[in-house]
Amino acid sequence: MSDRRSGPVRVAVLISGAGSNMAALIDAGQQADAAFKVVLVVSNKPEAGGLAVAGAKGVASVAVDQRPFGKDREAHERAVDAALAAHDIEVVALAGYMRLITPWLVGRRAGRMLNIHPSLLPKYPGLDTHARALAAGDAEAGCSVHLVTEGVDEGPVLARATVPVLADDTPWALAQRVLAAEHNLYPRALADFCRALD
Ligand code: GRF
């Protein structure tokens, strides 16, 4: 039995910064017959550039500043989740959300929260992925979309895209190449995921 309404899946994107992946997801969701629609953007940082981008694209956005919550990450997440609930969010897409997710939110959104990570997982979870790929002498780099579980960048991988590592690459140059691949991969992976929901 289906527990979801008909029509595009209602998606919220969580960001902390520029939100270029967020923009790619919004654009994809605004196409005719899209499997999902981004109806809310949430940032843990009021200064995140992506908030204005979301507004310009006609998507509701809210900053839930983490600072008043201090070290109480779960209390911050309860405020974030209240915003998600107020918008009837079905699926959460993390996109450059630079904050560890607590078991509470993972449990609350179990199997319905995705992330994009700039490496070919399971290689290089965590930070500095591009520098680590270069230091290892990898011939290929890339990005992965995965389900969010309690372990950082450990959830089941739903999709990956690869890019070549070039001879004169710097972490910055490689990051730009991977980011372009992210913008292509994430909307496709999210659409496939949403189409498969009961
Ligand atoms: C992306 O590389 C994403 O994979 C990583 O942080 C970056 C965010 O970029 N987690 P943007 O905010 O989507 O432009």
Coordinates of C-alpha atoms and ligand atoms in Angstrom, one line a residue:
M1 CA 0.0 0.0 0.0
S2 CA 1.3 3.4 -0.9
D3 CA 1.8 5.9 2.0
R4 CA 2.5 8.9 -0.2
R5 CA 0.4 11.3 -2.1
S6 CA 0.4 11.5 -5.9
G7 CA 2.6 14.0 -7.8
P8 CA 6.2 14.9 -7.4
V9 CA 8.0 14.0 -4.2
R10 CA 8.3 17.0 -1.9
V11 CA 12.0 17.5 -1.3
A12 CA 13.9 19.8 1.1
V13 CA 17.6 20.6 0.4
L14 CA 19.9 21.2 3.4
I15 CA 22.9 23.5 2.7
S16 CA 25.6 25.4 4.4
G17 CA 27.2 27.4 1.6
A18 CA 27.0 28.3 -2.1
G19 CA 24.4 25.8 -2.9
S20 CA 25.4 24.9 -6.5
N21 CA 24.1 21.4 -6.0
M22 CA 20.9 22.8 -4.5
A23 CA 20.5 25.0 -7.6
A24 CA 20.9 21.9 -9.9
L25 CA 18.3 20.1 -7.9
I26 CA 15.8 23.0 -7.9
D27 CA 16.2 23.3 -11.7
A28 CA 15.7 19.6 -12.3
G29 CA 12.6 19.6 -10.1
Q30 CA 11.1 22.5 -12.1
Q31 CA 11.1 20.5 -15.3
A32 CA 7.8 19.1 -16.6
D33 CA 7.0 15.6 -15.3
A34 CA 9.9 15.8 -12.7
A35 CA 9.8 13.0 -10.1
F36 CA 10.4 15.5 -7.3
K37 CA 10.1 19.1 -6.5
V38 CA 12.3 21.1 -4.2
V39 CA 9.9 23.0 -2.0
L40 CA 12.2 24.1 0.8
V41 CA 15.8 25.0 1.4
V42 CA 17.2 25.0 4.9
S43 CA 20.6 26.3 5.9
N44 CA 22.3 26.0 9.2
K45 CA 24.2 29.3 8.4
P46 CA 22.2 32.5 7.8
E47 CA 25.0 33.8 5.6
A48 CA 24.9 30.9 3.2
G49 CA 24.8 32.2 -0.4
G50 CA 22.5 29.5 -1.4
L51 CA 19.6 31.0 0.5
A52 CA 19.3 34.0 -1.9
V53 CA 19.7 31.6 -4.9
A54 CA 16.8 29.6 -3.7
G55 CA 14.7 32.7 -3.3
A56 CA 15.5 33.9 -6.8
K57 CA 14.3 30.5 -8.1
G58 CA 11.0 30.9 -6.2
V59 CA 11.7 28.3 -3.5
A60 CA 11.0 28.9 0.1
S61 CA 14.0 29.0 2.3
V62 CA 14.8 29.2 6.0
A63 CA 17.9 29.7 8.0
V64 CA 18.0 27.7 11.2
D65 CA 21.1 29.2 12.8
Q66 CA 23.0 26.5 14.7
R67 CA 24.8 29.0 17.0
P68 CA 22.0 29.5 19.6
F69 CA 21.9 25.8 20.1
G70 CA 25.6 25.6 21.1
K71 CA 26.8 22.0 21.3
D72 CA 23.2 20.6 21.4
R73 CA 23.1 19.3 17.8
E74 CA 19.9 17.3 18.4
A75 CA 18.0 20.4 19.6
H76 CA 19.2 22.2 16.4
E77 CA 18.0 19.3 14.3
R78 CA 14.6 19.3 16.1
A79 CA 14.2 22.9 14.9
V80 CA 15.3 21.9 11.4
D81 CA 12.9 19.0 11.4
A82 CA 10.0 21.2 12.5
A83 CA 10.6 23.3 9.4
L84 CA 10.6 20.1 7.3
A85 CA 7.4 18.9 8.9
A86 CA 5.7 22.3 8.3
H87 CA 6.4 21.9 4.6
D88 CA 5.3 18.2 4.4
I89 CA 8.8 17.1 3.3
E90 CA 9.0 13.5 2.1
V91 CA 12.7 13.3 1.2
V92 CA 15.7 15.3 2.4
A93 CA 18.7 16.0 0.2
L94 CA 21.9 17.1 1.9
A95 CA 24.0 19.2 -0.4
G96 CA 27.1 20.7 1.1
Y97 CA 25.5 20.6 4.5
M98 CA 28.6 20.8 6.7
R99 CA 27.3 19.4 9.9
L100 CA 27.3 15.9 11.3
I101 CA 23.8 14.4 11.5
T102 CA 22.8 12.9 14.8
P103 CA 21.2 9.5 15.2
W104 CA 18.0 11.3 16.1
L105 CA 17.5 12.9 12.7
V106 CA 18.9 9.8 10.9
G107 CA 16.2 7.8 12.7
R108 CA 13.5 10.4 12.0
R109 CA 14.2 10.4 8.3
A110 CA 15.4 6.8 7.9
G111 CA 15.8 5.7 4.3
R112 CA 14.5 9.1 3.2
M113 CA 17.7 11.2 3.5
L114 CA 20.4 11.4 0.8
N115 CA 23.8 13.1 0.6
I116 CA 26.3 13.8 -2.2
H117 CA 29.9 13.3 -1.3
P118 CA 32.8 14.4 -3.5
S119 CA 34.7 11.1 -3.7
L120 CA 34.2 7.6 -5.1
L121 CA 32.9 6.1 -1.8
P122 CA 33.9 4.1 0.1
K123 CA 37.1 5.9 -0.7
Y124 CA 37.8 9.1 1.2
P125 CA 34.8 9.7 3.5
G126 CA 35.1 13.0 5.4
L127 CA 37.0 16.1 4.3
D128 CA 39.8 17.0 1.9
T129 CA 38.7 14.3 -0.6
H130 CA 40.4 15.9 -3.6
A131 CA 43.8 16.4 -2.0
R132 CA 43.6 12.8 -0.7
A133 CA 42.8 11.4 -4.2
L134 CA 45.7 13.3 -5.7
A135 CA 48.1 12.3 -2.9
A136 CA 47.2 8.6 -3.5
G137 CA 48.0 9.0 -7.2
D138 CA 44.5 7.9 -8.2
A139 CA 43.8 7.9 -12.0
E140 CA 40.1 8.6 -11.4
A141 CA 38.1 10.7 -8.9
G142 CA 34.4 11.4 -8.7
C143 CA 31.3 11.7 -6.6
S144 CA 28.8 9.5 -4.9
V145 CA 25.1 9.9 -3.9
H146 CA 24.4 7.8 -0.8
L147 CA 21.7 7.2 1.8
V148 CA 22.5 8.9 5.1
T149 CA 23.1 6.5 8.0
E150 CA 24.7 7.1 11.4
G151 CA 28.3 6.6 10.2
V152 CA 29.7 9.6 8.3
D153 CA 29.5 9.0 4.5
E154 CA 29.0 5.3 5.2
G155 CA 25.4 4.7 3.9
P156 CA 24.6 2.6 0.9
V157 CA 25.8 4.2 -2.3
L158 CA 22.9 4.8 -4.8
A159 CA 25.0 6.2 -7.7
R160 CA 28.5 7.3 -8.6
A161 CA 30.1 9.4 -11.4
T162 CA 33.7 9.4 -12.3
V163 CA 36.0 12.0 -13.8
P164 CA 39.6 11.7 -14.9
V165 CA 42.5 13.0 -12.7
L166 CA 44.7 15.1 -15.0
A167 CA 48.5 15.2 -14.9
D168 CA 48.7 18.8 -13.6
D169 CA 45.7 18.7 -11.3
T170 CA 45.4 20.7 -8.1
P171 CA 42.8 20.0 -5.5
W172 CA 40.9 23.1 -6.6
A173 CA 41.0 22.1 -10.3
L174 CA 39.9 18.6 -9.5
A175 CA 37.1 19.9 -7.3
Q176 CA 35.7 22.0 -10.1
R177 CA 35.6 18.9 -12.4
V178 CA 34.0 16.8 -9.7
L179 CA 31.5 19.5 -8.9
A180 CA 30.3 19.6 -12.5
A181 CA 29.8 15.9 -12.3
E182 CA 27.9 16.3 -9.0
H183 CA 25.5 18.7 -10.7
N184 CA 24.7 16.1 -13.3
L185 CA 24.6 13.1 -11.0
Y186 CA 22.6 14.3 -8.0
P187 CA 19.4 15.3 -9.9
R188 CA 19.4 12.0 -11.7
A189 CA 20.0 9.9 -8.6
L190 CA 17.4 11.8 -6.6
A191 CA 14.8 11.3 -9.4
D192 CA 15.6 7.6 -9.6
F193 CA 15.2 7.3 -5.8
C194 CA 11.9 9.2 -5.8
R195 CA 10.5 7.2 -8.6
A196 CA 11.2 4.0 -6.6
L197 CA 9.4 5.2 -3.5
D198 CA 6.2 3.4 -2.6
Ligands
GRF1 C1 30.1 19.7 -2.9 O1 31.3 19.3 -3.4 C2 29.5 18.6 -2.1 O2 29.7 17.4 -2.6 C3 30.3 18.8 -0.8 O3 30.4 20.2 -0.6 C4 30.3 20.9 -1.9 C5 29.1 21.8 -1.8 O4 29.1 22.6 -2.9 N1 29.8 18.1 0.3 P1 27.7 23.4 -3.2 O5 27.3 24.1 -1.9 O6 26.7 22.4 -3.6 O7 28.1 24.4 -4.3

